[in-house]
Amino acid sequence: MLAKRIIPCLDIKDGRTVKGINFLDLRDAGDPVELAAIYSREGADELVFLDISATEQKRKTLADLVYRVAEKINIPFTVGGGIATVEDVDILLQNGADKVSINSSAVKNPQLINDLVAKFGSQCIVVAIDAKQIDGEWIVHLVGGKVPTTLRLFDWAKEVEERGAGEILFTSMNNDGTKNGFANTALAKLSEELNIPIIASGGAGTMQHFTDTFTKGKADAALAASVFHFKEIKIEDLKTHLKENKIPVRL
């Protein structure tokens, strides 16, 4: 079995790391460059940087900040937010990103996934899906969770895979920031229906939640923010806990 990955997430707004609950009530969580350096040293497997207001503000991702983060880390680095063209991706890769994450732009123009995969390869393209369970249906949302669509999570995830995306980053809006655990039932269904890696996001509050998402949710990686930013869980301690629970991790 491949090692499971632990991925801190830097949600960036106005150049600062922020964290909210259910995508709302954002509070400051620190300087992204400093946090990135700490996570790289502490044993994170990868880092995700999401410029959460770029799409809403109709601007490009902060390439200069991406460059400053990339300078400080030696782990794979995924960048998302405001990416809508092949040129956008080119700029971010030149500034130190290893992978890019697209979300709203992929829903609005699904051909973008094909175009990016053709230019940069599947391994470089992550499609983020923010979904909210409404009356038993998982509905895909855009623009940082503010705009519901008619898309259903599992249908869209399948299309994303067929178009060549290398990974899916699934965030449950119901679980986000609640610290009540990941959406493991939905994650397990995604894992069963797809052949590409699934990154779990939204709901981490305890080390047991990570164990559960790797066993019950069958996730390939787990992404979290506030439990790391506010030092509630140390990555080193988390990996020791996972290893003790027979979950393969890189120490």
mmCIF file of N, CA and C in Angstrom, residues 107-197:
data_model
loop_
_atom_site.group_PDB
_atom_site.id
_atom_site.type_symbol
_atom_site.label_atom_id
_atom_site.label_comp_id
_atom_site.label_asym_id
_atom_site.label_seq_id
_atom_site.Cartn_x
_atom_site.Cartn_y
_atom_site.Cartn_z
ATOM 1 N N VAL A 107 -15.320 23.834 -13.771
ATOM 2 C CA VAL A 107 -16.765 23.641 -13.923
ATOM 3 C C VAL A 107 -17.297 24.504 -15.067
ATOM 4 N N LYS A 108 -16.818 25.746 -15.122
ATOM 5 C CA LYS A 108 -17.291 26.661 -16.166
ATOM 6 C C LYS A 108 -16.795 26.265 -17.550
ATOM 7 N N ASN A 109 -15.601 25.666 -17.596
ATOM 8 C CA ASN A 109 -15.017 25.262 -18.875
ATOM 9 C C ASN A 109 -14.299 23.919 -18.687
ATOM 10 N N PRO A 110 -15.037 22.806 -18.716
ATOM 11 C CA PRO A 110 -14.430 21.499 -18.468
ATOM 12 C C PRO A 110 -13.276 21.162 -19.423
ATOM 13 N N GLN A 111 -13.313 21.727 -20.637
ATOM 14 C CA GLN A 111 -12.232 21.488 -21.605
ATOM 15 C C GLN A 111 -10.881 21.969 -21.060
ATOM 16 N N LEU A 112 -10.915 22.902 -20.113
ATOM 17 C CA LEU A 112 -9.670 23.400 -19.508
ATOM 18 C C LEU A 112 -8.871 22.252 -18.893
ATOM 19 N N ILE A 113 -9.568 21.286 -18.292
ATOM 20 C CA ILE A 113 -8.873 20.135 -17.698
ATOM 21 C C ILE A 113 -8.079 19.407 -18.779
ATOM 22 N N ASN A 114 -8.737 19.107 -19.887
ATOM 23 C CA ASN A 114 -8.067 18.420 -21.004
ATOM 24 C C ASN A 114 -6.867 19.221 -21.506
ATOM 25 N N ASP A 115 -7.061 20.532 -21.649
ATOM 26 C CA ASP A 115 -5.998 21.390 -22.183
ATOM 27 C C ASP A 115 -4.788 21.414 -21.252
ATOM 28 N N LEU A 116 -5.042 21.514 -19.951
ATOM 29 C CA LEU A 116 -3.939 21.565 -18.985
ATOM 30 C C LEU A 116 -3.207 20.229 -18.912
ATOM 31 N N VAL A 117 -3.978 19.145 -18.952
ATOM 32 C CA VAL A 117 -3.356 17.808 -18.922
ATOM 33 C C VAL A 117 -2.492 17.606 -20.169
ATOM 34 N N ALA A 118 -2.998 18.037 -21.326
ATOM 35 C CA ALA A 118 -2.237 17.888 -22.576
ATOM 36 C C ALA A 118 -0.928 18.672 -22.525
ATOM 37 N N LYS A 119 -0.950 19.832 -21.899
ATOM 38 C CA LYS A 119 0.230 20.702 -21.859
ATOM 39 C C LYS A 119 1.217 20.309 -20.747
ATOM 40 N N PHE A 120 0.679 19.977 -19.555
ATOM 41 C CA PHE A 120 1.547 19.812 -18.384
ATOM 42 C C PHE A 120 1.585 18.386 -17.818
ATOM 43 N N GLY A 121 0.644 17.514 -18.239
ATOM 44 C CA GLY A 121 0.597 16.148 -17.724
ATOM 45 C C GLY A 121 -0.372 15.998 -16.559
ATOM 46 N N SER A 122 -0.971 14.812 -16.439
ATOM 47 C CA SER A 122 -1.958 14.547 -15.386
ATOM 48 C C SER A 122 -1.406 14.785 -13.993
ATOM 49 N N GLN A 123 -0.125 14.431 -13.794
ATOM 50 C CA GLN A 123 0.458 14.491 -12.456
ATOM 51 C C GLN A 123 0.487 15.918 -11.905
ATOM 52 N N CYS A 124 0.297 16.882 -12.795
ATOM 53 C CA CYS A 124 0.398 18.291 -12.425
ATOM 54 C C CYS A 124 -0.970 18.920 -12.120
ATOM 55 N N ILE A 125 -2.056 18.213 -12.473
ATOM 56 C CA ILE A 125 -3.383 18.828 -12.436
ATOM 57 C C ILE A 125 -4.271 18.186 -11.364
ATOM 58 N N VAL A 126 -4.602 18.983 -10.365
ATOM 59 C CA VAL A 126 -5.534 18.584 -9.306
ATOM 60 C C VAL A 126 -6.842 19.340 -9.533
ATOM 61 N N VAL A 127 -7.961 18.641 -9.496
ATOM 62 C CA VAL A 127 -9.250 19.336 -9.553
ATOM 63 C C VAL A 127 -9.852 19.327 -8.155
ATOM 64 N N ALA A 128 -10.067 20.529 -7.625
ATOM 65 C CA ALA A 128 -10.700 20.676 -6.316
ATOM 66 C C ALA A 128 -12.211 20.704 -6.495
ATOM 67 N N ILE A 129 -12.904 19.978 -5.648
ATOM 68 C CA ILE A 129 -14.370 19.966 -5.685
ATOM 69 C C ILE A 129 -14.878 20.316 -4.287
ATOM 70 N N ASP A 130 -15.574 21.455 -4.191
ATOM 71 C CA ASP A 130 -16.238 21.845 -2.951
ATOM 72 C C ASP A 130 -17.698 21.431 -3.084
ATOM 73 N N ALA A 131 -18.170 20.589 -2.176
ATOM 74 C CA ALA A 131 -19.550 20.114 -2.290
ATOM 75 C C ALA A 131 -20.244 20.176 -0.938
ATOM 76 N N LYS A 132 -21.537 20.383 -0.994
ATOM 77 C CA LYS A 132 -22.360 20.489 0.216
ATOM 78 C C LYS A 132 -23.509 19.499 0.106
ATOM 79 N N GLN A 133 -23.745 18.762 1.186
ATOM 80 C CA GLN A 133 -24.838 17.798 1.170
ATOM 81 C C GLN A 133 -26.141 18.526 1.486
ATOM 82 N N ILE A 134 -27.049 18.508 0.521
ATOM 83 C CA ILE A 134 -28.341 19.184 0.659
ATOM 84 C C ILE A 134 -29.436 18.171 0.359
ATOM 85 N N ASP A 135 -30.269 17.897 1.352
ATOM 86 C CA ASP A 135 -31.354 16.906 1.191
ATOM 87 C C ASP A 135 -30.838 15.577 0.654
ATOM 88 N N GLY A 136 -29.691 15.146 1.183
ATOM 89 C CA GLY A 136 -29.139 13.847 0.824
ATOM 90 C C GLY A 136 -28.316 13.820 -0.449
ATOM 91 N N GLU A 137 -28.256 14.950 -1.182
ATOM 92 C CA GLU A 137 -27.487 15.025 -2.427
ATOM 93 C C GLU A 137 -26.266 15.909 -2.213
ATOM 94 N N TRP A 138 -25.114 15.454 -2.719
ATOM 95 C CA TRP A 138 -23.909 16.276 -2.657
ATOM 96 C C TRP A 138 -23.870 17.200 -3.868
ATOM 97 N N ILE A 139 -24.018 18.519 -3.613
ATOM 98 C CA ILE A 139 -24.097 19.513 -4.683
ATOM 99 C C ILE A 139 -22.772 20.278 -4.761
ATOM 100 N N VAL A 140 -22.216 20.368 -5.968
ATOM 101 C CA VAL A 140 -20.959 21.076 -6.194
ATOM 102 C C VAL A 140 -21.205 22.584 -6.104
ATOM 103 N N HIS A 141 -20.305 23.289 -5.392
ATOM 104 C CA HIS A 141 -20.373 24.746 -5.239
ATOM 105 C C HIS A 141 -19.110 25.393 -5.807
ATOM 106 N N LEU A 142 -19.259 26.656 -6.216
ATOM 107 C CA LEU A 142 -18.140 27.405 -6.802
ATOM 108 C C LEU A 142 -17.837 28.674 -6.011
ATOM 109 N N VAL A 143 -16.791 29.376 -6.453
ATOM 110 C CA VAL A 143 -16.386 30.678 -5.899
ATOM 111 C C VAL A 143 -16.260 30.584 -4.383
ATOM 112 N N GLY A 144 -15.376 29.695 -3.934
ATOM 113 C CA GLY A 144 -15.162 29.538 -2.500
ATOM 114 C C GLY A 144 -16.409 29.091 -1.757
ATOM 115 N N GLY A 145 -17.210 28.266 -2.422
ATOM 116 C CA GLY A 145 -18.398 27.714 -1.766
ATOM 117 C C GLY A 145 -19.619 28.612 -1.777
ATOM 118 N N LYS A 146 -19.541 29.747 -2.461
ATOM 119 C CA LYS A 146 -20.637 30.726 -2.403
ATOM 120 C C LYS A 146 -21.736 30.482 -3.433
ATOM 121 N N VAL A 147 -21.405 29.762 -4.518
ATOM 122 C CA VAL A 147 -22.354 29.635 -5.625
ATOM 123 C C VAL A 147 -22.681 28.160 -5.891
ATOM 124 N N PRO A 148 -23.928 27.722 -5.612
ATOM 125 C CA PRO A 148 -24.292 26.335 -5.906
ATOM 126 C C PRO A 148 -24.456 26.122 -7.404
ATOM 127 N N THR A 149 -24.202 24.894 -7.853
ATOM 128 C CA THR A 149 -24.387 24.547 -9.259
ATOM 129 C C THR A 149 -25.447 23.442 -9.340
ATOM 130 N N THR A 150 -25.678 22.955 -10.540
ATOM 131 C CA THR A 150 -26.595 21.819 -10.715
ATOM 132 C C THR A 150 -25.818 20.499 -10.732
ATOM 133 N N LEU A 151 -24.495 20.585 -10.612
ATOM 134 C CA LEU A 151 -23.667 19.374 -10.683
ATOM 135 C C LEU A 151 -23.749 18.560 -9.403
ATOM 136 N N ARG A 152 -23.732 17.227 -9.580
ATOM 137 C CA ARG A 152 -23.662 16.307 -8.443
ATOM 138 C C ARG A 152 -22.215 15.847 -8.275
ATOM 139 N N LEU A 153 -21.778 15.716 -7.055
ATOM 140 C CA LEU A 153 -20.385 15.404 -6.737
ATOM 141 C C LEU A 153 -19.847 14.205 -7.514
ATOM 142 N N PHE A 154 -20.539 13.079 -7.459
ATOM 143 C CA PHE A 154 -19.984 11.842 -8.012
ATOM 144 C C PHE A 154 -19.961 11.866 -9.543
ATOM 145 N N ASP A 155 -20.965 12.505 -10.147
ATOM 146 C CA ASP A 155 -20.974 12.648 -11.607
ATOM 147 C C ASP A 155 -19.810 13.523 -12.070
ATOM 148 N N TRP A 156 -19.625 14.650 -11.376
ATOM 149 C CA TRP A 156 -18.569 15.576 -11.760
ATOM 150 C C TRP A 156 -17.193 14.959 -11.531
ATOM 151 N N ALA A 157 -17.034 14.255 -10.410
ATOM 152 C CA ALA A 157 -15.744 13.610 -10.115
ATOM 153 C C ALA A 157 -15.384 12.605 -11.206
ATOM 154 N N LYS A 158 -16.366 11.855 -11.672
ATOM 155 C CA LYS A 158 -16.121 10.879 -12.734
ATOM 156 C C LYS A 158 -15.689 11.572 -14.025
ATOM 157 N N GLU A 159 -16.360 12.674 -14.346
ATOM 158 C CA GLU A 159 -15.998 13.417 -15.564
ATOM 159 C C GLU A 159 -14.579 13.985 -15.448
ATOM 160 N N VAL A 160 -14.259 14.491 -14.285
ATOM 161 C CA VAL A 160 -12.920 15.039 -14.035
ATOM 162 C C VAL A 160 -11.854 13.976 -14.290
ATOM 163 N N GLU A 161 -12.104 12.770 -13.783
ATOM 164 C CA GLU A 161 -11.158 11.674 -14.001
ATOM 165 C C GLU A 161 -11.042 11.349 -15.490
ATOM 166 N N GLU A 162 -12.184 11.272 -16.170
ATOM 167 C CA GLU A 162 -12.185 10.928 -17.598
ATOM 168 C C GLU A 162 -11.457 11.976 -18.438
ATOM 169 N N ARG A 163 -11.443 13.216 -17.961
ATOM 170 C CA ARG A 163 -10.771 14.290 -18.694
ATOM 171 C C ARG A 163 -9.266 14.335 -18.406
ATOM 172 N N GLY A 164 -8.809 13.470 -17.480
ATOM 173 C CA GLY A 164 -7.371 13.316 -17.304
ATOM 174 C C GLY A 164 -6.757 13.887 -16.046
ATOM 175 N N ALA A 165 -7.564 14.453 -15.157
ATOM 176 C CA ALA A 165 -7.007 15.021 -13.917
ATOM 177 C C ALA A 165 -6.250 13.946 -13.140
ATOM 178 N N GLY A 166 -5.180 14.354 -12.465
ATOM 179 C CA GLY A 166 -4.352 13.400 -11.738
ATOM 180 C C GLY A 166 -4.839 13.098 -10.341
ATOM 181 N N GLU A 167 -5.540 14.057 -9.725
ATOM 182 C CA GLU A 167 -6.048 13.884 -8.361
ATOM 183 C C GLU A 167 -7.312 14.709 -8.191
ATOM 184 N N ILE A 168 -8.097 14.350 -7.168
ATOM 185 C CA ILE A 168 -9.250 15.155 -6.770
ATOM 186 C C ILE A 168 -9.071 15.558 -5.314
ATOM 187 N N LEU A 169 -9.254 16.856 -5.060
ATOM 188 C CA LEU A 169 -9.261 17.378 -3.695
ATOM 189 C C LEU A 169 -10.711 17.666 -3.342
ATOM 190 N N PHE A 170 -11.305 16.791 -2.534
ATOM 191 C CA PHE A 170 -12.725 16.926 -2.188
ATOM 192 C C PHE A 170 -12.867 17.560 -0.812
ATOM 193 N N THR A 171 -13.494 18.732 -0.780
ATOM 194 C CA THR A 171 -13.795 19.394 0.486
ATOM 195 C C THR A 171 -15.286 19.317 0.759
ATOM 196 N N SER A 172 -15.640 18.746 1.898
ATOM 197 C CA SER A 172 -17.032 18.757 2.347
ATOM 198 C C SER A 172 -17.305 20.087 3.042
ATOM 199 N N MET A 173 -18.167 20.882 2.453
ATOM 200 C CA MET A 173 -18.521 22.165 3.063
ATOM 201 C C MET A 173 -19.263 21.970 4.382
ATOM 202 N N ASN A 174 -19.979 20.852 4.524
ATOM 203 C CA ASN A 174 -20.688 20.573 5.772
ATOM 204 C C ASN A 174 -19.712 20.344 6.925
ATOM 205 N N ASN A 175 -18.569 19.770 6.604
ATOM 206 C CA ASN A 175 -17.597 19.397 7.633
ATOM 207 C C ASN A 175 -16.526 20.464 7.858
ATOM 208 N N ASP A 176 -16.333 21.334 6.883
ATOM 209 C CA ASP A 176 -15.213 22.274 6.907
ATOM 210 C C ASP A 176 -15.169 23.096 8.193
ATOM 211 N N GLY A 177 -14.028 23.043 8.888
ATOM 212 C CA GLY A 177 -13.814 23.852 10.080
ATOM 213 C C GLY A 177 -14.543 23.404 11.325
ATOM 214 N N THR A 178 -15.356 22.347 11.216
ATOM 215 C CA THR A 178 -16.157 21.912 12.368
ATOM 216 C C THR A 178 -15.361 21.074 13.362
ATOM 217 N N LYS A 179 -14.282 20.458 12.885
ATOM 218 C CA LYS A 179 -13.451 19.553 13.694
ATOM 219 C C LYS A 179 -14.232 18.340 14.195
ATOM 220 N N ASN A 180 -15.248 17.961 13.408
ATOM 221 C CA ASN A 180 -16.056 16.780 13.748
ATOM 222 C C ASN A 180 -15.701 15.555 12.919
ATOM 223 N N GLY A 181 -14.645 15.644 12.113
ATOM 224 C CA GLY A 181 -14.255 14.520 11.267
ATOM 225 C C GLY A 181 -14.572 14.765 9.800
ATOM 226 N N PHE A 182 -13.919 13.977 8.950
ATOM 227 C CA PHE A 182 -14.099 14.091 7.503
ATOM 228 C C PHE A 182 -15.399 13.420 7.039
ATOM 229 N N ALA A 183 -15.813 13.719 5.818
ATOM 230 C CA ALA A 183 -17.036 13.127 5.231
ATOM 231 C C ALA A 183 -16.686 11.753 4.665
ATOM 232 N N ASN A 184 -16.513 10.774 5.556
ATOM 233 C CA ASN A 184 -15.920 9.500 5.147
ATOM 234 C C ASN A 184 -16.812 8.645 4.250
ATOM 235 N N THR A 185 -18.114 8.756 4.395
ATOM 236 C CA THR A 185 -19.008 7.966 3.536
ATOM 237 C C THR A 185 -18.873 8.420 2.083
ATOM 238 N N ALA A 186 -18.881 9.734 1.883
ATOM 239 C CA ALA A 186 -18.720 10.273 0.526
ATOM 240 C C ALA A 186 -17.326 9.974 -0.009
ATOM 241 N N LEU A 187 -16.321 10.095 0.849
ATOM 242 C CA LEU A 187 -14.947 9.815 0.426
ATOM 243 C C LEU A 187 -14.781 8.367 -0.011
ATOM 244 N N ALA A 188 -15.364 7.452 0.761
ATOM 245 C CA ALA A 188 -15.250 6.024 0.420
ATOM 246 C C ALA A 188 -15.916 5.741 -0.919
ATOM 247 N N LYS A 189 -17.049 6.392 -1.172
ATOM 248 C CA LYS A 189 -17.734 6.191 -2.453
ATOM 249 C C LYS A 189 -16.891 6.739 -3.613
ATOM 250 N N LEU A 190 -16.283 7.905 -3.407
ATOM 251 C CA LEU A 190 -15.397 8.458 -4.440
ATOM 252 C C LEU A 190 -14.242 7.500 -4.717
ATOM 253 N N SER A 191 -13.651 6.992 -3.647
ATOM 254 C CA SER A 191 -12.504 6.092 -3.787
ATOM 255 C C SER A 191 -12.882 4.812 -4.529
ATOM 256 N N GLU A 192 -14.075 4.310 -4.267
ATOM 257 C CA GLU A 192 -14.533 3.079 -4.912
ATOM 258 C C GLU A 192 -14.850 3.303 -6.392
ATOM 259 N N GLU A 193 -15.366 4.484 -6.721
ATOM 260 C CA GLU A 193 -15.826 4.741 -8.091
ATOM 261 C C GLU A 193 -14.719 5.252 -9.016
ATOM 262 N N LEU A 194 -13.631 5.775 -8.423
ATOM 263 C CA LEU A 194 -12.570 6.377 -9.231
ATOM 264 C C LEU A 194 -11.258 5.629 -9.071
ATOM 265 N N ASN A 195 -10.357 5.859 -10.006
ATOM 266 C CA ASN A 195 -9.046 5.214 -9.971
ATOM 267 C C ASN A 195 -7.908 6.182 -9.668
ATOM 268 N N ILE A 196 -8.227 7.474 -9.522
ATOM 269 C CA ILE A 196 -7.190 8.457 -9.216
ATOM 270 C C ILE A 196 -7.226 8.770 -7.721
ATOM 271 N N PRO A 197 -6.116 9.294 -7.167
ATOM 272 C CA PRO A 197 -6.076 9.578 -5.731
ATOM 273 C C PRO A 197 -7.103 10.618 -5.305
#
